[in-house]
Coordinates of C-alpha atoms and ligand atoms in Angstrom, one line a residue:
X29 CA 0.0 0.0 0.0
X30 CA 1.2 3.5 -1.2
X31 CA 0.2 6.1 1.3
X32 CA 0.1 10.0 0.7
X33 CA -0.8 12.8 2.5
X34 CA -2.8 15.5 0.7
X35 CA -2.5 19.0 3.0
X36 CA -5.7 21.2 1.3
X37 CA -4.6 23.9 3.1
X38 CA -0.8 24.4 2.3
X39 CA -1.3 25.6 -1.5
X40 CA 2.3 26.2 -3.4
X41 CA 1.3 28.1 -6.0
X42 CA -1.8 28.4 -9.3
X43 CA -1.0 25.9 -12.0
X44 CA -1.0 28.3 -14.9
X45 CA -3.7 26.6 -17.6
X46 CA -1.2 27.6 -20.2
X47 CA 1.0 24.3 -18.8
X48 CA -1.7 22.4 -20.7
X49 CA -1.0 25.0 -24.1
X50 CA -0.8 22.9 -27.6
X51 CA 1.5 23.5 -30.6
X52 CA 0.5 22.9 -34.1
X53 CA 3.6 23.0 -36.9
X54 CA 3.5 23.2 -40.6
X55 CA 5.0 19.9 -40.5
X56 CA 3.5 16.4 -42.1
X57 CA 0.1 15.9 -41.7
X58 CA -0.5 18.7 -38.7
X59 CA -1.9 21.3 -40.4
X60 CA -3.0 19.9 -43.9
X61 CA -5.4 16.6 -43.7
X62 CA -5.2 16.7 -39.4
X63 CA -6.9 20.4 -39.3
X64 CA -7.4 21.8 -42.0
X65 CA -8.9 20.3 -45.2
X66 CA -9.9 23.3 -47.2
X67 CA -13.7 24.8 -47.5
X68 CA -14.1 22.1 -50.7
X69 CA -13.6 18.5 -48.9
X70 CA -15.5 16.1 -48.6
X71 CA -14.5 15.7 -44.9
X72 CA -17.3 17.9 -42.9
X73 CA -15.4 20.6 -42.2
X74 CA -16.5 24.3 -41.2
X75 CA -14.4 27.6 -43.4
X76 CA -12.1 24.5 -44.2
X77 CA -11.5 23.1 -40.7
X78 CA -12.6 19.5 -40.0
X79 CA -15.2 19.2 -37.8
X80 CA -14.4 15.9 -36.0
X81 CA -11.0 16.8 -35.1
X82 CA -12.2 20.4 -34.1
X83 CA -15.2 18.9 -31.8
X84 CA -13.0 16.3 -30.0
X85 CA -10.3 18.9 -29.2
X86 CA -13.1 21.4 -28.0
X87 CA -13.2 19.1 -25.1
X88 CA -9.8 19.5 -24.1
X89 CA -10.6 23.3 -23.2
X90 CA -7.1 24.0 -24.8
X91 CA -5.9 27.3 -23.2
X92 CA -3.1 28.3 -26.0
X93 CA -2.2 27.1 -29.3
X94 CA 1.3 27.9 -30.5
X95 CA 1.8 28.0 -34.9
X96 CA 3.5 28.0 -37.4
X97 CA 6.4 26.5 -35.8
X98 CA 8.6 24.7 -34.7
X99 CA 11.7 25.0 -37.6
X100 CA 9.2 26.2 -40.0
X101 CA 8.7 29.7 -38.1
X102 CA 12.3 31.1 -39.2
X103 CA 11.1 29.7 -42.8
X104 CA 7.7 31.3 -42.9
X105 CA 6.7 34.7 -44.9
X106 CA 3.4 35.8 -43.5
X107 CA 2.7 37.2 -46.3
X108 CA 2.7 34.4 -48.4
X109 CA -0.2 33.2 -46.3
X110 CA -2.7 36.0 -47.2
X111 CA -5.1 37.2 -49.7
X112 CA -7.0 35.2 -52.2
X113 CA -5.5 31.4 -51.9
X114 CA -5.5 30.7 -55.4
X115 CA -2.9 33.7 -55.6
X116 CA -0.8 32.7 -52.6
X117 CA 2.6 31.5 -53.6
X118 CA 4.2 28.0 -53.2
X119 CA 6.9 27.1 -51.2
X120 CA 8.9 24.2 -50.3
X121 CA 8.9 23.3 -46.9
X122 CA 12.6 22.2 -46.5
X123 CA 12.7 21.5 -42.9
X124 CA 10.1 18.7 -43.3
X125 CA 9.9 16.3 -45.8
X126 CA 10.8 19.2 -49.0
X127 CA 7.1 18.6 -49.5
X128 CA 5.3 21.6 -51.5
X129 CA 3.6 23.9 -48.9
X130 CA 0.6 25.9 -51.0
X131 CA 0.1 28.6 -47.9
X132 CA -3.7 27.9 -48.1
X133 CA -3.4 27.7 -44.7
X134 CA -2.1 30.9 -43.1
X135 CA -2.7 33.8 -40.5
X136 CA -6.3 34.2 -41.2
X137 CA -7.1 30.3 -41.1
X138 CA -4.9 30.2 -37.9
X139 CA -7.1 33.0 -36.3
X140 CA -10.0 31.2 -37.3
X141 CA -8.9 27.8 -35.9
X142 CA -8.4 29.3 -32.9
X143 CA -11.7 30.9 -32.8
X144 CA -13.0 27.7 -33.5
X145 CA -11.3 26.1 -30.5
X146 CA -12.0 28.6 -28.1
X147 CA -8.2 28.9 -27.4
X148 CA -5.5 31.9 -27.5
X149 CA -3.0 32.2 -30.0
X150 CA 0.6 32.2 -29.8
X151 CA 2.7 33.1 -32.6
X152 CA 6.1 32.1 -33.2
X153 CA 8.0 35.1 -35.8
X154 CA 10.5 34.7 -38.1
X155 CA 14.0 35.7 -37.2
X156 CA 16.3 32.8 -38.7
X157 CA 15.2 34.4 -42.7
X158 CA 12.7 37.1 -41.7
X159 CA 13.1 40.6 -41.6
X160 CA 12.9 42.8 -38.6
X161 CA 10.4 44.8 -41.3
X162 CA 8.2 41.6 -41.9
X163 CA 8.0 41.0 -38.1
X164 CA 6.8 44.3 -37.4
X165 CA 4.3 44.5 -40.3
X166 CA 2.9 41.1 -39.6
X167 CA 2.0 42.4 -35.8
X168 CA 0.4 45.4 -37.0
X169 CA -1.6 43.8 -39.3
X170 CA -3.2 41.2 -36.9
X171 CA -3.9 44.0 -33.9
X172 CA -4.3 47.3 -35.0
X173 CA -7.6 48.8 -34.8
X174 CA -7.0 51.7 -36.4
X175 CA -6.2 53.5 -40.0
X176 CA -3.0 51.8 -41.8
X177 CA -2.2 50.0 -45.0
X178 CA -1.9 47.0 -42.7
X179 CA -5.1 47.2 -41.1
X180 CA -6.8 47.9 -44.3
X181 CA -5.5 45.1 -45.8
X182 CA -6.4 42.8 -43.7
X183 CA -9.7 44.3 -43.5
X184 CA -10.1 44.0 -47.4
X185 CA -8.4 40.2 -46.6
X186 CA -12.1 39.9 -44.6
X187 CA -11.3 40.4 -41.0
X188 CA -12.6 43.6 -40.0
X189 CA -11.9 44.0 -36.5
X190 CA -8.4 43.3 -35.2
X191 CA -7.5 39.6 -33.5
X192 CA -6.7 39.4 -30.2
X193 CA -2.8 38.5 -29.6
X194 CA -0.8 37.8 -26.5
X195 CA 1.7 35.3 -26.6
X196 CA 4.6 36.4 -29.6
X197 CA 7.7 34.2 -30.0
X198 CA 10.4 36.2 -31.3
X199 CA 12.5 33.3 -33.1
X200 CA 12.8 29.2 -32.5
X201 CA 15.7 27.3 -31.7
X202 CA 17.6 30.0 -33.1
X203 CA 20.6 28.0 -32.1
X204 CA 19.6 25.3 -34.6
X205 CA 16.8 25.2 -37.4
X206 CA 16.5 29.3 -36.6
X207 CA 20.0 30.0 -37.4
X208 CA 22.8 28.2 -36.0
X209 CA 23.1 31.3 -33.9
X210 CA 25.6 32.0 -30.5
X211 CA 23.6 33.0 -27.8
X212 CA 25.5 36.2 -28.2
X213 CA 24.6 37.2 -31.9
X214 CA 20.7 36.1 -30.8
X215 CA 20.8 38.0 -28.1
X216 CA 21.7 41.3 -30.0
X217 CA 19.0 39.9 -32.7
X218 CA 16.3 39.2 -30.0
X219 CA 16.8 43.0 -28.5
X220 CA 16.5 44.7 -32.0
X221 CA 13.5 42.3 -32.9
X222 CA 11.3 43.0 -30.7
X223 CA 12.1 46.6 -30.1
X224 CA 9.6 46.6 -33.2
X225 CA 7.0 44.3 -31.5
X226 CA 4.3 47.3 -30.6
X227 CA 1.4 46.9 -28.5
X228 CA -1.8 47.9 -30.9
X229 CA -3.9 46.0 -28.1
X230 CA -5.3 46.7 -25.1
X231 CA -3.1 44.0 -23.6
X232 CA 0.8 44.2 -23.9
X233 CA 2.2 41.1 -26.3
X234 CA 3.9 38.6 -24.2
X235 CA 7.4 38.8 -25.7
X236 CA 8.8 35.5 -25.7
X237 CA 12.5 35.2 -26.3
X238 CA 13.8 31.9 -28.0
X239 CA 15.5 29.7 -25.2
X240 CA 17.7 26.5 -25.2
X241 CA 17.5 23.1 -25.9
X242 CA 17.9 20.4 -23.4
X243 CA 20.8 21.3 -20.6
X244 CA 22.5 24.3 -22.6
X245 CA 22.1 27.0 -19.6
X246 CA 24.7 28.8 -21.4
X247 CA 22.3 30.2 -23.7
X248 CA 19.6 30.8 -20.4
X249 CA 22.2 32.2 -19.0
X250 CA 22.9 34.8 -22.3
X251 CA 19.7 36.1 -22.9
X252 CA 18.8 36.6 -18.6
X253 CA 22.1 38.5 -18.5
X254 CA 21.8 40.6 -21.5
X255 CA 17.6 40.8 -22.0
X256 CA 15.5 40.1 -18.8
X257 CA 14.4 43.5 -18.8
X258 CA 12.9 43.1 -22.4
X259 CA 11.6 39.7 -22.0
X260 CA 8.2 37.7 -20.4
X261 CA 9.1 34.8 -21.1
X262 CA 12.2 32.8 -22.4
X263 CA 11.4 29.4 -23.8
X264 CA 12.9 25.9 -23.5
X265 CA 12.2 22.4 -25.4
X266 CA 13.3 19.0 -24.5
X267 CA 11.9 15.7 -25.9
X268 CA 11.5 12.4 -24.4
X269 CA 13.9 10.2 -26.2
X270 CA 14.7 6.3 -25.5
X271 CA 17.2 6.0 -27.1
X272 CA 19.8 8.4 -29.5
X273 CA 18.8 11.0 -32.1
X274 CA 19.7 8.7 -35.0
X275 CA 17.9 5.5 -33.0
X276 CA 15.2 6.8 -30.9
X277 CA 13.4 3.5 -30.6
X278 CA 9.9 2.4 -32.1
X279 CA 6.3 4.0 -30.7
X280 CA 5.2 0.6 -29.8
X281 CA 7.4 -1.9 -30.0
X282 CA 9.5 -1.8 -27.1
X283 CA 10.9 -3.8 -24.8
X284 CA 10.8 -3.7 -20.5
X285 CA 14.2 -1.9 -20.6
X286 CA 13.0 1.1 -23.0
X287 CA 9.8 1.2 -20.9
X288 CA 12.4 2.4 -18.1
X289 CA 14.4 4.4 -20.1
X290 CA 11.4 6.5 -21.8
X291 CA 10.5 7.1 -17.4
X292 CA 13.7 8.5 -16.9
X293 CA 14.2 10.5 -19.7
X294 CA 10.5 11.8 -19.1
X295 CA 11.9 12.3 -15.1
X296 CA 15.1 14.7 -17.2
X297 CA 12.4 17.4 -17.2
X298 CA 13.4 18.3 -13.5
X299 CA 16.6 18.4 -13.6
X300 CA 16.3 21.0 -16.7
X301 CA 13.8 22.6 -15.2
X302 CA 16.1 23.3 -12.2
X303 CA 19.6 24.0 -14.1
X304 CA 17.4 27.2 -16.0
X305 CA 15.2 27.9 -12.7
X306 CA 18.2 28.6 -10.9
X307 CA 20.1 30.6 -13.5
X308 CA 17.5 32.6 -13.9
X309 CA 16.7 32.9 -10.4
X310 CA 20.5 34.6 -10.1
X311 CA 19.4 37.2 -12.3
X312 CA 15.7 37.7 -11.6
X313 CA 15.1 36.4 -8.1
X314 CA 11.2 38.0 -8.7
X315 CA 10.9 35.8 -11.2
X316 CA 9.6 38.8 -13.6
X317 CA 10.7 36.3 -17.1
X318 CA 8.7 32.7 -16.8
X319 CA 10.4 29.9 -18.7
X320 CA 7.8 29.0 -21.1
X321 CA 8.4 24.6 -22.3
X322 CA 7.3 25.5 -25.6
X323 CA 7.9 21.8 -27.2
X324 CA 8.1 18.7 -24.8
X325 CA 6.7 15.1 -25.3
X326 CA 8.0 12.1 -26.6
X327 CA 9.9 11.8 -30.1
X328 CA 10.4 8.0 -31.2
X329 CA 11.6 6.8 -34.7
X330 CA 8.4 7.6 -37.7
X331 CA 6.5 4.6 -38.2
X332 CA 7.2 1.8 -40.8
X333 CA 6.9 3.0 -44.3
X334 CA 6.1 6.8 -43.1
X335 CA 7.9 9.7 -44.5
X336 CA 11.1 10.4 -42.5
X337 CA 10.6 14.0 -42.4
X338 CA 6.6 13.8 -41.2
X339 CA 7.5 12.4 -37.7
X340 CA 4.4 10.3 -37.3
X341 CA 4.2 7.7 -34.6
X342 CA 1.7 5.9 -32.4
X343 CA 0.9 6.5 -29.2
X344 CA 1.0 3.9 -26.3
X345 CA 0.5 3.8 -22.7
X346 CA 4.3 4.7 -22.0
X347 CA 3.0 8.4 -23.4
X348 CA 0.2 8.5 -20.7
X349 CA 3.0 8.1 -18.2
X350 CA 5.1 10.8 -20.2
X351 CA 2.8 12.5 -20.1
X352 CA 1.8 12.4 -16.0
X353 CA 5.1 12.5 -14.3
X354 CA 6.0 16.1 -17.2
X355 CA 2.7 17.1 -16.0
X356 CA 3.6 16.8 -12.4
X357 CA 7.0 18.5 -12.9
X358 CA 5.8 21.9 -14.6
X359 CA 3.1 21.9 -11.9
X360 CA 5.8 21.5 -9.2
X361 CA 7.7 24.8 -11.0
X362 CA 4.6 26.5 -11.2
X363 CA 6.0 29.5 -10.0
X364 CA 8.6 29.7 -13.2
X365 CA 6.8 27.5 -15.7
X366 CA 3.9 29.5 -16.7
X367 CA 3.1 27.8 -20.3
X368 CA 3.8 24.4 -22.0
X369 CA 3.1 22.9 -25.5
X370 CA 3.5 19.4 -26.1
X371 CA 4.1 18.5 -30.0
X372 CA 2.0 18.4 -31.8
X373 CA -1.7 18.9 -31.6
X374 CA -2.6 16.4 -34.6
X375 CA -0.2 13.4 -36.9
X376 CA 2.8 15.2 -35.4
X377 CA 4.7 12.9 -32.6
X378 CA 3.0 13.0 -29.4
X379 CA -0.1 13.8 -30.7
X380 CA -3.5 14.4 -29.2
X381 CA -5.3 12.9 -32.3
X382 CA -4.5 10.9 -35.5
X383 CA -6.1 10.6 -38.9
X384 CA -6.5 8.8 -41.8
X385 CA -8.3 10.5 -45.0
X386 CA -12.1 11.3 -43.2
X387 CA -10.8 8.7 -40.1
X388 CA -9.7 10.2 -36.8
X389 CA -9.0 8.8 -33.5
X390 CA -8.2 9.7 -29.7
X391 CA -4.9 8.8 -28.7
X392 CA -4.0 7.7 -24.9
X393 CA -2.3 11.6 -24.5
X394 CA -5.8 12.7 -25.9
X395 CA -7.5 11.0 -22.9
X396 CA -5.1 11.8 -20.1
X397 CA -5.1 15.6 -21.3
X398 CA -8.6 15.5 -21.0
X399 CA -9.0 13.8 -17.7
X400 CA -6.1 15.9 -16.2
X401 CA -8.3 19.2 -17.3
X402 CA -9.4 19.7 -13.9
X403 CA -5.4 20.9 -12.6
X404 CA -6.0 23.8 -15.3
X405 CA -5.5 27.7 -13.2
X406 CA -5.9 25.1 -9.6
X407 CA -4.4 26.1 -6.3
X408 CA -1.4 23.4 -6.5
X409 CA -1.2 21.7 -3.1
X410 CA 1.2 19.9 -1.2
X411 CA 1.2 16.1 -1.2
X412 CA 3.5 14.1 0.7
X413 CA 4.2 10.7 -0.8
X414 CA 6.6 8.5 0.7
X415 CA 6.4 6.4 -2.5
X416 CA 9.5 4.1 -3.6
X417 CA 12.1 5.2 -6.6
X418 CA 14.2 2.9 -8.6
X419 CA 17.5 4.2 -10.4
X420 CA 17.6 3.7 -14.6
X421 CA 21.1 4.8 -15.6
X422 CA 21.6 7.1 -13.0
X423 CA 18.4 8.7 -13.1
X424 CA 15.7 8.3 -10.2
X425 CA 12.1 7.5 -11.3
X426 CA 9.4 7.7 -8.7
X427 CA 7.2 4.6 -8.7
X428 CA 4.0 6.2 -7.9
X429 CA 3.8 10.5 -9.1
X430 CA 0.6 11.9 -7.4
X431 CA -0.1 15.7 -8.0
X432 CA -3.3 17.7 -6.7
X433 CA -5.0 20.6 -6.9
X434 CA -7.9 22.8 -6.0
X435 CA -10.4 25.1 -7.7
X436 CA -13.5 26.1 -6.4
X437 CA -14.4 23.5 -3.6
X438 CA -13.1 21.0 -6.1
X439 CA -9.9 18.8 -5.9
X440 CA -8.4 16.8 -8.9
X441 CA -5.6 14.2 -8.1
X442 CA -4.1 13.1 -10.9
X443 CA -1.6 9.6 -10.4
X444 CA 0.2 7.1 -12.5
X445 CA 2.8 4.1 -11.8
X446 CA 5.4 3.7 -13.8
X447 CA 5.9 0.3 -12.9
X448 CA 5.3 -2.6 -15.2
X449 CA 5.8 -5.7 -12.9
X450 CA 3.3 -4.8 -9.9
X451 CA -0.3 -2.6 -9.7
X452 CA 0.1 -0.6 -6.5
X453 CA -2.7 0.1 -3.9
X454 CA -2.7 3.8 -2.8
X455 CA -4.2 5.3 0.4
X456 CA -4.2 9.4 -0.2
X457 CA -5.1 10.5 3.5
X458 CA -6.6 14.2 3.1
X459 CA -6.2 16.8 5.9
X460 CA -7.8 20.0 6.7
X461 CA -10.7 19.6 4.8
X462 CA -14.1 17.4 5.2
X463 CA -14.0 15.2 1.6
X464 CA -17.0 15.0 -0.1
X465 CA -18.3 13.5 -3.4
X466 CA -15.5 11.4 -5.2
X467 CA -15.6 10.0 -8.5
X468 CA -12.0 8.9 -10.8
X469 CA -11.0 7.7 -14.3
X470 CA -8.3 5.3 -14.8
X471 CA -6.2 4.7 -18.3
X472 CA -4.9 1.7 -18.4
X473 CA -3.9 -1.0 -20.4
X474 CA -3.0 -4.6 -19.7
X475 CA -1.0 -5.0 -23.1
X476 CA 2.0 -1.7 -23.3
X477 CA 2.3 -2.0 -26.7
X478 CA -1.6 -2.0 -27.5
X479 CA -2.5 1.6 -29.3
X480 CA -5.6 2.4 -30.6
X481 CA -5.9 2.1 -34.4
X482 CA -8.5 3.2 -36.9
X483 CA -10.2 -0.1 -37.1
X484 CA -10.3 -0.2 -33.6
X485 CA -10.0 3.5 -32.0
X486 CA -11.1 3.2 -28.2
X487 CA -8.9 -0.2 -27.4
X488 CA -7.7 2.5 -25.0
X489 CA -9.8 4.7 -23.5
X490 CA -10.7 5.7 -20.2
X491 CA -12.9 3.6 -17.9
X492 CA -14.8 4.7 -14.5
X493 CA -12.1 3.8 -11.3
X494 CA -13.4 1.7 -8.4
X495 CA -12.4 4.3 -5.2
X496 CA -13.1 4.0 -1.8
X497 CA -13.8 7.1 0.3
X498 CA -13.7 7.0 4.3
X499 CA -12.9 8.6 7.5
X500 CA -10.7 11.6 5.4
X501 CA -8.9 8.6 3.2
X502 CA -9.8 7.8 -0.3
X503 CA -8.3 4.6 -1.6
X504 CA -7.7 2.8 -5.2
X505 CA -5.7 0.9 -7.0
X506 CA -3.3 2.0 -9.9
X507 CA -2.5 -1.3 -12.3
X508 CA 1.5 -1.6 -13.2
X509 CA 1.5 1.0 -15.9
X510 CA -1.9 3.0 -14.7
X511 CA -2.3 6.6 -14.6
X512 CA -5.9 8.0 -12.4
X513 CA -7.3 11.4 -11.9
X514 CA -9.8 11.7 -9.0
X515 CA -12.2 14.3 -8.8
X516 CA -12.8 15.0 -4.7
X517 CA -15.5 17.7 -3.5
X518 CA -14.0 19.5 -0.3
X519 CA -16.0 21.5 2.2
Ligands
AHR619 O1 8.5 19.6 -33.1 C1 9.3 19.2 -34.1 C2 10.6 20.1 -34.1 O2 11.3 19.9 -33.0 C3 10.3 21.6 -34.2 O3 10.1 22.1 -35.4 C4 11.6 22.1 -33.7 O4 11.5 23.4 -33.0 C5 12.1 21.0 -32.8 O5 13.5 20.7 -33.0

């Protein structure tokens, strides 16, 4: 038995709902086929968004959506994405696959998407091959509300009244795909950039400067010496990865020892998220610039047969429990971690849903996202879990991960085990508070390697969990491999 004890009156901090934030990428089948299919398909779709896809992510209240990249932001011309689509210009979309990008999809349609979705946007600009002109011109044209060339051309583009914009990312990976830049040279970039980023709004854009990869605090520590003052945000992305870059291992077929080794490269996230905390705690102990994870989740080798370059995979139960112990850590680092995006929203690694011409399915993420909902803008409060760890090349995974939070009266406990040989009982004593009502899902599955497919698309899907609630202690079981989320009324 795996006790805890949940204090509901020691709260550490609001889980930002922008942790639960998506990313969509011109990349594969993402944009063209997952979400958008053009106003002349066959596949329902409403001003050329499919409806299914649309409907089912409605229910995962997605907070932010982050577009058009990814690698393909420092390759994107806004403009090219405008006007009449008939007269919008080809490209070649040489990050991903060289495939032939026809722009039919583009600043209006991601507006619209959004709208669609009820979510906010966030948009990456181009800094890798875009001018500091083309930046400029492309925020003024979404938000100003007044007279300009900009404005009216967007008006005469059909959108009348400006969008609403927050979240701007000035750049991506800039050391990489955006550039191959030092963190010196970006640095000088970043501070001319988005001198030219004005606010048209009534709110201020959230400036979000382009952050490291993986453990390369160097470049956190760069852009907090040189730019804090002119930043909200600085981003950071690390992937779940088996294995190497060249052999990152297969989406389902994997053995007991990759099981372990996708936990405790999922676990990794602390450990960066603590190397950048604490640089940027040395240079902004207020913590004024939040560290924003704009790309996490897992990234395994394409499936069989797949193009290379369109980084589709399946999705098992080892992404649920990717998923849970990430989502724990960001909520732990609530105080610095104010967004996340796992890729990608649709086709696109760890993806929320897949399709297949007019087929679509749920993945396990899709389902533990959506369970999970309940943590979104909650009071994050302190659990103490005792729980066991085991070691996996030097890494320590916890056995059991329990995280909970309140909003309104309500608690949600979300928990998973990570282990595959043993289910594990868990006792979660709750203090302070009388517990009321209690109801949980569990997603589970008794084969790791089973995924859902589009013959058969619920072979995992959530199912109601057996709790017991008494005396102040609520009590269920978490199969080896199980993740949970509880739903508690408190008085
Ligand atoms: O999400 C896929 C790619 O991963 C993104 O385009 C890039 O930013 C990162 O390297």
């Amino acid at each position: 038995m795996e006790k805890a004890v949940i204090n509901t009156k020691r709260k550490k901090g609001k889980i930002s709902k922008y942790i639960y934030g998506q990313f969509a990428e011109h990349l594969g089948r993402c944009i063209y086929e997952g979400l958008y299919v053009g106003e002349d398909s066959e596949i329902p779709n409403k001003n050329g968004m499919r409806c299914d896809v649309v409907n089912a992510l409605k229910e995962l209240e997605i907070p932010v959506l982050r577009w058009p990249g990814g690698c393909f932001a420092d390759d994107y011309h806004w403009r090219d994405g405008i006007g009449p689509r008939e007269k919008r210009p080809y490209m070649v979309n040489t990050n991903w696959g060289g495939v032939v990008e026809n722009n039919h999809f583009g600043t209006h349609e991601f507006f619209e998407l959004c709208e669609q979705l009820g979510t906010e946007p966030y948009i990456s600009g181009n800094v890798g091959s875009g001018t500091v002109r083309e930046m400029r011109d492309w925020v003024e044209y979404m938000t100003f509300d007044g007279d300009s060339p900009l404005a009216n051309e967007r008006r005469q583009n059909g959108r009348e009244e400006p969008w609403k914009l927050k979240w701007f990312g000035v750049g991506n990976e800039n050391w990489g795909c955006g550039g191959n830049m030092r963190p010196e040279y970006y640095s000088d970039l970043y501070k001319r950039y988005q001198t030219f980023i004005r606010n048209y709004g009534d709110e201020p854009i959230f400036k979000i400067a382009c952050g490291a990869g993986d453990f390369n605090t160097r470049w956190t520590d760069v852009l907090m010496r040189e730019q804090k003052h002119l930043m909200n945000g600085l981003s950071l992305h690390y992937y779940t990865i088996p294995g190497s870059w060249e052999h990152k291992g297969d989406s389902v077929s994997f053995d007991e020892d990759e099981w372990y080794k996708t936990m405790a490269a999922a676990v990794k996230m602390e450990n960066m998220l603590s190397s950048h905390t604490a640089v940027m705690d040395s240079y902004d102990p207020e913590k004024k610039v939040s560290l924003i994870v704009d790309e996490w989740g897992t990234w395994f080798d394409v499936l069989p047969g797949t193009n290379p370059g369109f980084l589709y995979q399946q999705n098992t139960i080892r992404d649920v429990l990717v998923a849970v112990l990430t989502l724990h850590i960001f909520h732990n680092h609530c105080d610095r971690v104010i967004m996340a995006n796992i890729a990608q929203l649709v086709n696109v690694l760890q993806s929320m849903v897949l399709t297949e011409g007019e087929k679509m399915l749920l993945t396990p993420t899709y389902h533990i996202f959506r369970m999970m909902k309940g943590h979104m803008d909650g009071e994050l409060l302190d659990v103490d879990c005792a729980g066991g760890v085991y070691d996996c090349g030097g890494t320590s995974v916890p056995e059991i991960t329990i995280s909970a939070s309140e909003k309104n009266g309500v608690m949600t406990i979300s928990a998973a085990n990570t282990r595959l040989d043993c289910g594990k009982t868990v006792e979660l004593e709750i203090r302070d508070s009388a517990v009321g009502d209690v109801s949980g899902e569990l997603l589970s599955s008794s084969d790791i390697h089973c995924c859902n497919t589009f013959d058969e698309p619920d072979k995992i899907a959530p199912v109601k969990l057996d709790v017991k609630s008494e005396n102040g202690k609520i009590t269920f079981t978490l199969p080896a491999a199980g993740a949970a989320v509880l739903t508690v009324k408190l008085s």
